[in-house]
Structure formats: C-alpha cells, structure tokens
mmCIF file of C-alpha atoms and ligand atoms in Angstrom:
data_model
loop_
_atom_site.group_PDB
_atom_site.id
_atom_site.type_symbol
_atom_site.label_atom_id
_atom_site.label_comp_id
_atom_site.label_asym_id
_atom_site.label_seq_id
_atom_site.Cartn_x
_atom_site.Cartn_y
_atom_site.Cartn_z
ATOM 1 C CA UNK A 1 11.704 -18.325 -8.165
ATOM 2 C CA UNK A 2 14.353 -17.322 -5.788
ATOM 3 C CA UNK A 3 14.664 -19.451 -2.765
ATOM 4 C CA UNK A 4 12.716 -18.279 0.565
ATOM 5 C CA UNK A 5 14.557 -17.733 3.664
ATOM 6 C CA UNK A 6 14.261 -19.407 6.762
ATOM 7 C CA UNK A 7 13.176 -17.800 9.918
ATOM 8 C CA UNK A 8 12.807 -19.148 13.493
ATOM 9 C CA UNK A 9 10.974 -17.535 15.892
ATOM 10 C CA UNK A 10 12.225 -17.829 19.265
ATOM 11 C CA UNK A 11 9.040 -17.368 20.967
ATOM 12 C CA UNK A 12 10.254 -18.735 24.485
ATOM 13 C CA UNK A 13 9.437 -17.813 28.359
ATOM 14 C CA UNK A 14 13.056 -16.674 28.859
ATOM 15 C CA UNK A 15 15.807 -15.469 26.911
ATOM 16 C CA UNK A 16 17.745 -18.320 28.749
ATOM 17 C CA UNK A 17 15.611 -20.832 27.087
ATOM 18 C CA UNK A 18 15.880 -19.021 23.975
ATOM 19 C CA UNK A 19 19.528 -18.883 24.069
ATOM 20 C CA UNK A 20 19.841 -22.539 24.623
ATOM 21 C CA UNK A 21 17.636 -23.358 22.128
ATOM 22 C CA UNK A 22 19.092 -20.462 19.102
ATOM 23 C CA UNK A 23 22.738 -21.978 19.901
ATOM 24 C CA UNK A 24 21.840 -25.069 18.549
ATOM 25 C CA UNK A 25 21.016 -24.001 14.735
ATOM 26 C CA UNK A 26 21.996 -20.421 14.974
ATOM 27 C CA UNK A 27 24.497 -21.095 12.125
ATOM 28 C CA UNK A 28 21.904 -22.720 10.116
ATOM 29 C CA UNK A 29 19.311 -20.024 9.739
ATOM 30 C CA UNK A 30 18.922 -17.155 7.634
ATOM 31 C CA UNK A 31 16.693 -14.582 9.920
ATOM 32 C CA UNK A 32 16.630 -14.348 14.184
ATOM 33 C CA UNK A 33 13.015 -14.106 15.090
ATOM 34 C CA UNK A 34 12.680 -12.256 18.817
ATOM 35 C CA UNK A 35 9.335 -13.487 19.501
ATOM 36 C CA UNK A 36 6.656 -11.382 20.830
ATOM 37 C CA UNK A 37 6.444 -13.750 23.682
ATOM 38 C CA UNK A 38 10.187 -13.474 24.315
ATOM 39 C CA UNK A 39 9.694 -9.772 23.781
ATOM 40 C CA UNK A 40 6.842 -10.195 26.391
ATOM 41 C CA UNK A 41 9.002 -11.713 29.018
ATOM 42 C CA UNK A 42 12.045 -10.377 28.381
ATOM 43 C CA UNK A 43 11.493 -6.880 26.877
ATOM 44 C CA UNK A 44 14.748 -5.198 24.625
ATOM 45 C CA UNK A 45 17.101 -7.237 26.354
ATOM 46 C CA UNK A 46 17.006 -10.429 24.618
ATOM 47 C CA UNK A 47 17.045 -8.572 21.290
ATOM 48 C CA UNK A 48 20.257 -6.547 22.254
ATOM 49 C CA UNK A 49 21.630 -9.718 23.371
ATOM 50 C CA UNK A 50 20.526 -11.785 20.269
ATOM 51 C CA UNK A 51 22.131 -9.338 17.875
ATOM 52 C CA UNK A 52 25.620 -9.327 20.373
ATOM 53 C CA UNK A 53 25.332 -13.083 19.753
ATOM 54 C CA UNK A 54 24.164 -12.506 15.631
ATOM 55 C CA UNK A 55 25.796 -9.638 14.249
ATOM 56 C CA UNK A 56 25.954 -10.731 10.913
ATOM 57 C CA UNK A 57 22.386 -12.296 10.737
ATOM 58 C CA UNK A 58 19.321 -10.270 10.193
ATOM 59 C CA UNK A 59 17.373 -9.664 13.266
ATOM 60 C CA UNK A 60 13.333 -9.413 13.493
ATOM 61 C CA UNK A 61 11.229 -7.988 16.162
ATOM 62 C CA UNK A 62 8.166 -9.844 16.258
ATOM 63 C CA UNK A 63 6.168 -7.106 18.381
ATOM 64 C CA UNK A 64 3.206 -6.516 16.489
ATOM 65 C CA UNK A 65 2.911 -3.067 16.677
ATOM 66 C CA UNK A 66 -0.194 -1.136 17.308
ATOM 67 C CA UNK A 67 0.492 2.680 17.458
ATOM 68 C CA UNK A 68 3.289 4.952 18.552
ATOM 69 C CA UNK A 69 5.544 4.174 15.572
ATOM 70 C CA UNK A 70 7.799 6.013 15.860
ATOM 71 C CA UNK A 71 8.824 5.657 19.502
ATOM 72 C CA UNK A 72 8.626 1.681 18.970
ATOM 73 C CA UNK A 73 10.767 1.617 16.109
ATOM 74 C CA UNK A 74 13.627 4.216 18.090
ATOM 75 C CA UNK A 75 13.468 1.283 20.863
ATOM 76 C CA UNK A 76 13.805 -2.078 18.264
ATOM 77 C CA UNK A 77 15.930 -0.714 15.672
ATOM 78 C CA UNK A 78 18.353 0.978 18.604
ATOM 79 C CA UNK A 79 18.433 -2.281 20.225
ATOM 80 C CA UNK A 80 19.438 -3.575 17.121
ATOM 81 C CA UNK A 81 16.775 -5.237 14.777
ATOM 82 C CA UNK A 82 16.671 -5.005 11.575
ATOM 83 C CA UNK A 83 12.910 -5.483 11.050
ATOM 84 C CA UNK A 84 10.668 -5.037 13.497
ATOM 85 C CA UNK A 85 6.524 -5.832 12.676
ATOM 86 C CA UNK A 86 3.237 -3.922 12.725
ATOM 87 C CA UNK A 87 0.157 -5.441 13.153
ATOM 88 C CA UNK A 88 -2.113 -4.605 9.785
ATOM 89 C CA UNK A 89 -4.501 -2.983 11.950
ATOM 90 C CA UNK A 90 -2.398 -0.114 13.032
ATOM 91 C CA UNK A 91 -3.218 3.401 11.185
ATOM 92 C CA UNK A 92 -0.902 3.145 8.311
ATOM 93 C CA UNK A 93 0.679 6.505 10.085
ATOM 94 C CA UNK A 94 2.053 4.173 12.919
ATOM 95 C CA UNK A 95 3.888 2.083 9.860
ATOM 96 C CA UNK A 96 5.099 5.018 7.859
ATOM 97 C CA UNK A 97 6.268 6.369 11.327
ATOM 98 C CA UNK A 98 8.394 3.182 11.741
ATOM 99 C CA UNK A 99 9.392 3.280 8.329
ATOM 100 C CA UNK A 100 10.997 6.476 8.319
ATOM 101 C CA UNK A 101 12.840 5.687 11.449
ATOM 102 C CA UNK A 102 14.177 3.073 10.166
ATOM 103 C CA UNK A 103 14.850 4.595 6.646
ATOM 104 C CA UNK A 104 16.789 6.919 8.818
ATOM 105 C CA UNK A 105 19.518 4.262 9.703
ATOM 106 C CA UNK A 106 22.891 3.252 8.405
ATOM 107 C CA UNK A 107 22.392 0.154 6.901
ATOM 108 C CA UNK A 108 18.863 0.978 6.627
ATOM 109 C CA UNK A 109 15.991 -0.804 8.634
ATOM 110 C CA UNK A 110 12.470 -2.181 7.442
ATOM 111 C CA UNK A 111 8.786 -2.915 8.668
ATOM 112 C CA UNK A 112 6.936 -5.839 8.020
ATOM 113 C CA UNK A 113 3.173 -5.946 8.546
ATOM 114 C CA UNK A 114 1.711 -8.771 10.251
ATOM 115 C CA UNK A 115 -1.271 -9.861 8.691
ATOM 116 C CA UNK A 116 -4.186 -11.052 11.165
ATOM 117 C CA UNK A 117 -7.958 -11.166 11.040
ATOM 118 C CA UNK A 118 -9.934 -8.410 8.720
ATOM 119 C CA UNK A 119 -7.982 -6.839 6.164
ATOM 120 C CA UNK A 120 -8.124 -5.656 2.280
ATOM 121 C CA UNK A 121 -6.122 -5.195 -0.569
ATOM 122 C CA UNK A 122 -7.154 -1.438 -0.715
ATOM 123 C CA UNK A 123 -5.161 -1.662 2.633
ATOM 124 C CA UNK A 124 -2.252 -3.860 1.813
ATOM 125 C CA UNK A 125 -2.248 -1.184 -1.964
ATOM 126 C CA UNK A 126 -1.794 1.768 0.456
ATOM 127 C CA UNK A 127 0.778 -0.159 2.453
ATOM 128 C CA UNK A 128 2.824 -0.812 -0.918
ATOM 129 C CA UNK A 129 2.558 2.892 -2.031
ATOM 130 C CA UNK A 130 3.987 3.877 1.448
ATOM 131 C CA UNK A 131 6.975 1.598 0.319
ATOM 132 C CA UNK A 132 6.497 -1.197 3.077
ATOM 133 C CA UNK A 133 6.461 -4.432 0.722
ATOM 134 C CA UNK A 134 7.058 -6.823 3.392
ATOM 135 C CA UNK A 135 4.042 -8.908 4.464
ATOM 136 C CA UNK A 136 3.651 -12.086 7.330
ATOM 137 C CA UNK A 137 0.639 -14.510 6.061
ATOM 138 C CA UNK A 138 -0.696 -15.759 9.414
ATOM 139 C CA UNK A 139 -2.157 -19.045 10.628
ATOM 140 C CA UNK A 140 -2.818 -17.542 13.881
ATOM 141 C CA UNK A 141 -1.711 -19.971 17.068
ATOM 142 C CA UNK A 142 -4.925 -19.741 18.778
ATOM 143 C CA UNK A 143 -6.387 -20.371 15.162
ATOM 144 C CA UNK A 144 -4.656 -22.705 14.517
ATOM 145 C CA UNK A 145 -5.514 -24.726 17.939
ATOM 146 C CA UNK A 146 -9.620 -24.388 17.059
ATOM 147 C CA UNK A 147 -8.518 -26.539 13.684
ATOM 148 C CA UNK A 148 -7.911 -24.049 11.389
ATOM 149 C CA UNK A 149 -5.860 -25.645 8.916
ATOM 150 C CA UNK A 150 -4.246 -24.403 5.505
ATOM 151 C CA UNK A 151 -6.895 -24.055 2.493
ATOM 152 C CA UNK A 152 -7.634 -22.527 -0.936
ATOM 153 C CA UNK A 153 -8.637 -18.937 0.376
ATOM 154 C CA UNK A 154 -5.445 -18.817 1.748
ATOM 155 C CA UNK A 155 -3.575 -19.952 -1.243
ATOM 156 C CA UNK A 156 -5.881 -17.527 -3.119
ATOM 157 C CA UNK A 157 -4.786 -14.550 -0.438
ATOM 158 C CA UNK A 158 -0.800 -15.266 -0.467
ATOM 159 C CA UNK A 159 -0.654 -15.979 -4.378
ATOM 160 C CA UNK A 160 -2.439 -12.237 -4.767
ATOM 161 C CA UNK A 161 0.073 -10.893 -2.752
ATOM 162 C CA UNK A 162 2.499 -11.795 -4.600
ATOM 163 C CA UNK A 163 1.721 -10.693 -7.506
ATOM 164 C CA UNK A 164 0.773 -7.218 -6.259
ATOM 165 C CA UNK A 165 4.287 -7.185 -5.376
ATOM 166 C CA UNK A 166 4.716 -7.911 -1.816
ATOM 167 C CA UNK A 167 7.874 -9.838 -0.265
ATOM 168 C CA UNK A 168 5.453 -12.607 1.530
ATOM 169 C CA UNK A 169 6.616 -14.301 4.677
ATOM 170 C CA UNK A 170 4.109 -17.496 5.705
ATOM 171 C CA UNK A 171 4.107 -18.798 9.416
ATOM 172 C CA UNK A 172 1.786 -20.094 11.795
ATOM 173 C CA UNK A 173 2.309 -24.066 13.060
ATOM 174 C CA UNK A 174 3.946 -24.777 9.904
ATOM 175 C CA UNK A 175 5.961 -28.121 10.041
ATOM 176 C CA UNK A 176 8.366 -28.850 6.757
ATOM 177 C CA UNK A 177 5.347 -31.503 5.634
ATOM 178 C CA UNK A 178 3.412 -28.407 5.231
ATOM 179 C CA UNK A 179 6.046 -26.755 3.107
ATOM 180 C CA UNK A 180 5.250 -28.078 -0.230
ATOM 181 C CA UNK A 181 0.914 -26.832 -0.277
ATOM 182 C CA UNK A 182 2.968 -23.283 -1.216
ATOM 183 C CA UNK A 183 5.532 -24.512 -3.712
ATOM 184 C CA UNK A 184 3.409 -22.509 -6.543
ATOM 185 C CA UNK A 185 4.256 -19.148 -4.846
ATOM 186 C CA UNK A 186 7.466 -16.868 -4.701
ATOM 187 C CA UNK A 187 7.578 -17.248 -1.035
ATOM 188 C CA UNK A 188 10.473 -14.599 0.581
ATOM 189 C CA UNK A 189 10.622 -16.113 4.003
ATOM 190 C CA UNK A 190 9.354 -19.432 5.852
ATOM 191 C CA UNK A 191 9.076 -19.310 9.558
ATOM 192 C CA UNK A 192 9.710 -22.344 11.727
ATOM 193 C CA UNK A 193 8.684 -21.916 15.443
ATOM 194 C CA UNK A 194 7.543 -24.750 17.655
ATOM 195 C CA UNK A 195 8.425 -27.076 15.297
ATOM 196 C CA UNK A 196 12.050 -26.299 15.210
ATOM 197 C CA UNK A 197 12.238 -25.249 18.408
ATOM 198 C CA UNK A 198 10.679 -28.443 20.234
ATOM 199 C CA UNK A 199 12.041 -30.701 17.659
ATOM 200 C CA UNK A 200 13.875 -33.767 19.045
ATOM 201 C CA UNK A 201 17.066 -32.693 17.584
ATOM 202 C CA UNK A 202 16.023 -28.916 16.257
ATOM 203 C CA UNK A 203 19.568 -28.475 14.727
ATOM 204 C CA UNK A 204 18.486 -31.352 12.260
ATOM 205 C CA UNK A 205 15.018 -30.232 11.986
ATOM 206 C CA UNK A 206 16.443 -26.925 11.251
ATOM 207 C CA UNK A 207 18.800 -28.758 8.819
ATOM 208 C CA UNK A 208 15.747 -30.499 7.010
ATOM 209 C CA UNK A 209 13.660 -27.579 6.573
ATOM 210 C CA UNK A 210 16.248 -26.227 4.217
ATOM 211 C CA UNK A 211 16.429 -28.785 2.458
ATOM 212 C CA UNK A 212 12.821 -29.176 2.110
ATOM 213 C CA UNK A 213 12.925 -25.508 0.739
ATOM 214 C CA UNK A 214 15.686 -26.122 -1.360
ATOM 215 C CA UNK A 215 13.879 -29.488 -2.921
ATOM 216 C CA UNK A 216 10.578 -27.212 -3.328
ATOM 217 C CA UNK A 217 11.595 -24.335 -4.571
ATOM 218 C CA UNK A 218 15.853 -24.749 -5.658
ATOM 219 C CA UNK A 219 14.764 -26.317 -9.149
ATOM 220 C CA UNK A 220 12.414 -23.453 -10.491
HETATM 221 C C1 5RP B 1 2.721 -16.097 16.673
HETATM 222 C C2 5RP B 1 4.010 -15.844 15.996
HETATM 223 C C3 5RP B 1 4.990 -16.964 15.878
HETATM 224 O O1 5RP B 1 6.279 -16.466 16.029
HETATM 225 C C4 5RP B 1 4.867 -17.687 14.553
HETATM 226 O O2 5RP B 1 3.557 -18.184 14.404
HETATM 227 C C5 5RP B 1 5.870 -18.847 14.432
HETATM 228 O O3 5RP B 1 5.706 -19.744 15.473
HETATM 229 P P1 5RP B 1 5.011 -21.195 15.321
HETATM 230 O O4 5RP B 1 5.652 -21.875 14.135
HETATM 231 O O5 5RP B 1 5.318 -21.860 16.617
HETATM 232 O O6 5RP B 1 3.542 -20.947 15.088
HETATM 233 O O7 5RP B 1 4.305 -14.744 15.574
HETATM 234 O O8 5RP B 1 1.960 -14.961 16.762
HETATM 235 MG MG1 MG B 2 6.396 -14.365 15.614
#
C-alpha cells in the first residue's frame, strides 16, 4: 500500500486565523484544504492567497458543490486550486461540467466528490466511468456531535471503494488515535482539521500524524 497523504482543512472564521494557523505546519503537509467555512467567510480570496503562499503544494477547495459546474470550477481552479469538491448529490452533469474545466487546464485540475448522507454504488460506478476517481468518506461534523462514531458499515463502505477503484480520502473529527481502525485499506488521503488545527502545538500534532501514517501504513 502506498502511503496516504495528509490534508488539513483550514476550516477557520477568517483567512487571518487561517493564515496564522497554516504557517505553523505549512511545510509539513502534503495537501492545503480551503475549508468551506473559510470559503464561507472569506470567498476566493483566501484560496488565491493560500496558493500565493503554496505554490508548490496542491490546493483543495472544499466547497461542496451543488450545481453550476462549470461556472464553479472557472472560479476555484482560476483562483488557483487544484481540486475543488462536489457534493455526491449534485447531477453527475454538474461533476462532468467541473471535470472538463478542469481537464481543460495546464497542469490539469481534478474533482473530488464529497460523500454525505444517501448514496449508491450505481452512483459512485457512474462517477468512475465519467473518470472522477476521487472520493471524501465523511463523518459528518454535525454527525459526528449526535455520537456518531466510526463502525463496521463504514469500514464495509470505504474498503468497497477501494476496490472499485476509487482514490479514497477519510475525514470527519478524526484524531491520529483514530488512524489505525483504517490501516486495512489503501487510504489516498487523511484529513486532519480541528485536531491539528486546535492542537496545543499543531506543528507537532501535524508532525505526529505523519508519523502515525507512516507507522500504519509505511511497512506494507
Ligand atoms: C466538514 C469538512 C471538514 O473540513 C473536515 O471534516 C475536516 O475537519 P475536521 O477534522 O475538523 O472534522 O469538510 O464538512
Ligand atoms: Mg472540508
């Protein structure tokens, strides 16, 4: 298994906040996660201003997009994301229409489908023949705060996934204890959000989730 990625999601209030927080494990990271709350607040801005700050790190626009593909991804990928995410209810036109915008680019950009709520693998099938192989498996926030925690029809979900062929990306509260309930998957991508971000010292907490990945998964 090749060893995931790690992602933080800089869901802040303010790109200030977000700035002050990215400078401190920046150089640590492997993907720049604009939030959709920092997109919220702070609109295109703080994603032009995270890739003047990143140029050489890949860039994701957490905006869960609904409809008007193609529009959206003119506005993320021109501000200068790399990926930029639909939400797996959109019409699968809205994600080809994002797709071929950023197919369209020079180096070329992707979409990654957020997965939330109802969904089926005759879905996620027609999102791999439209050549989107990307995939976020979601503990939702709001989820998670009822006491939804991490169980075997997850597991079951992610480790199909993978096999149909999907790059799978898992988020949603995780903290690097959690990291090791998915060491029997080809994970792509782990994101760290709160946990890194409010971490006492989130440079070392940043520090230690890679080398929780690389303990988990470096060996296989
Ligand atoms: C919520 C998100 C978050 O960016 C993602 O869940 C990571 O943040 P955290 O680790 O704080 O949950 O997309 O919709
Ligand atoms: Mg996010």
């Amino acid at each position: 298994m090749s060893i995931p990625l790690l992602q933080v999601a800089l869901d802040n209030t303010s790109l200030e906040d977000a700035i002050a927080s990215i400078e401190q494990y920046g150089h640590l990271i492997d993907i720049v996660e604009v939030g959709t709350i920092l997109h919220v607040a702070e609109g295109l801005h703080a994603t032009k201003t995270l890739r003047a700050m990143y140029p050489d790190k890949i860039l994701l626009d957490d905006i869960k997009g609904a409809d008007a593909g193609k529009t959206l991804a003119e506005l993320c990928f021109g501000a200068g994301a790399d990926i930029m995410t639909a939400i797996c209810a959109a019409d699968i036109n809205t994600m080809i229409a994002m797709k071929k915008v950023g197919e369209k680019m020079t180096p070329v950009r992707d979409v990654q489908i957020e997965l939330y709520g109802d969904w089926t693998y005759e879905q996620a099938a027609s999102w791999l023949a439209a050549g989107i192989d990307q995939l976020v498996y979601h503990r939702s926030r709001d989820a998670e705060l009822a006491g939804k925690t991490w169980d075997t029809p997850d597991f079951e979900k992610i480790g199909k996934l993978c096999e149909m062929g999907f790059k799978v990306t898992i988020t949603g509260g995780l903290n690097k204890e959690d990291l090791h309930l998915f060491k029997d998957y080809p994970i792509h991508c782990v994101i760290g959000g709160r946990s890194i971000r409010n971490a006492a010292n989130p440079a070392a907490e940043a520090q230690a989730f890679q080398t929780e990945i690389r303990r988990i998964w470096g060996a296989k």
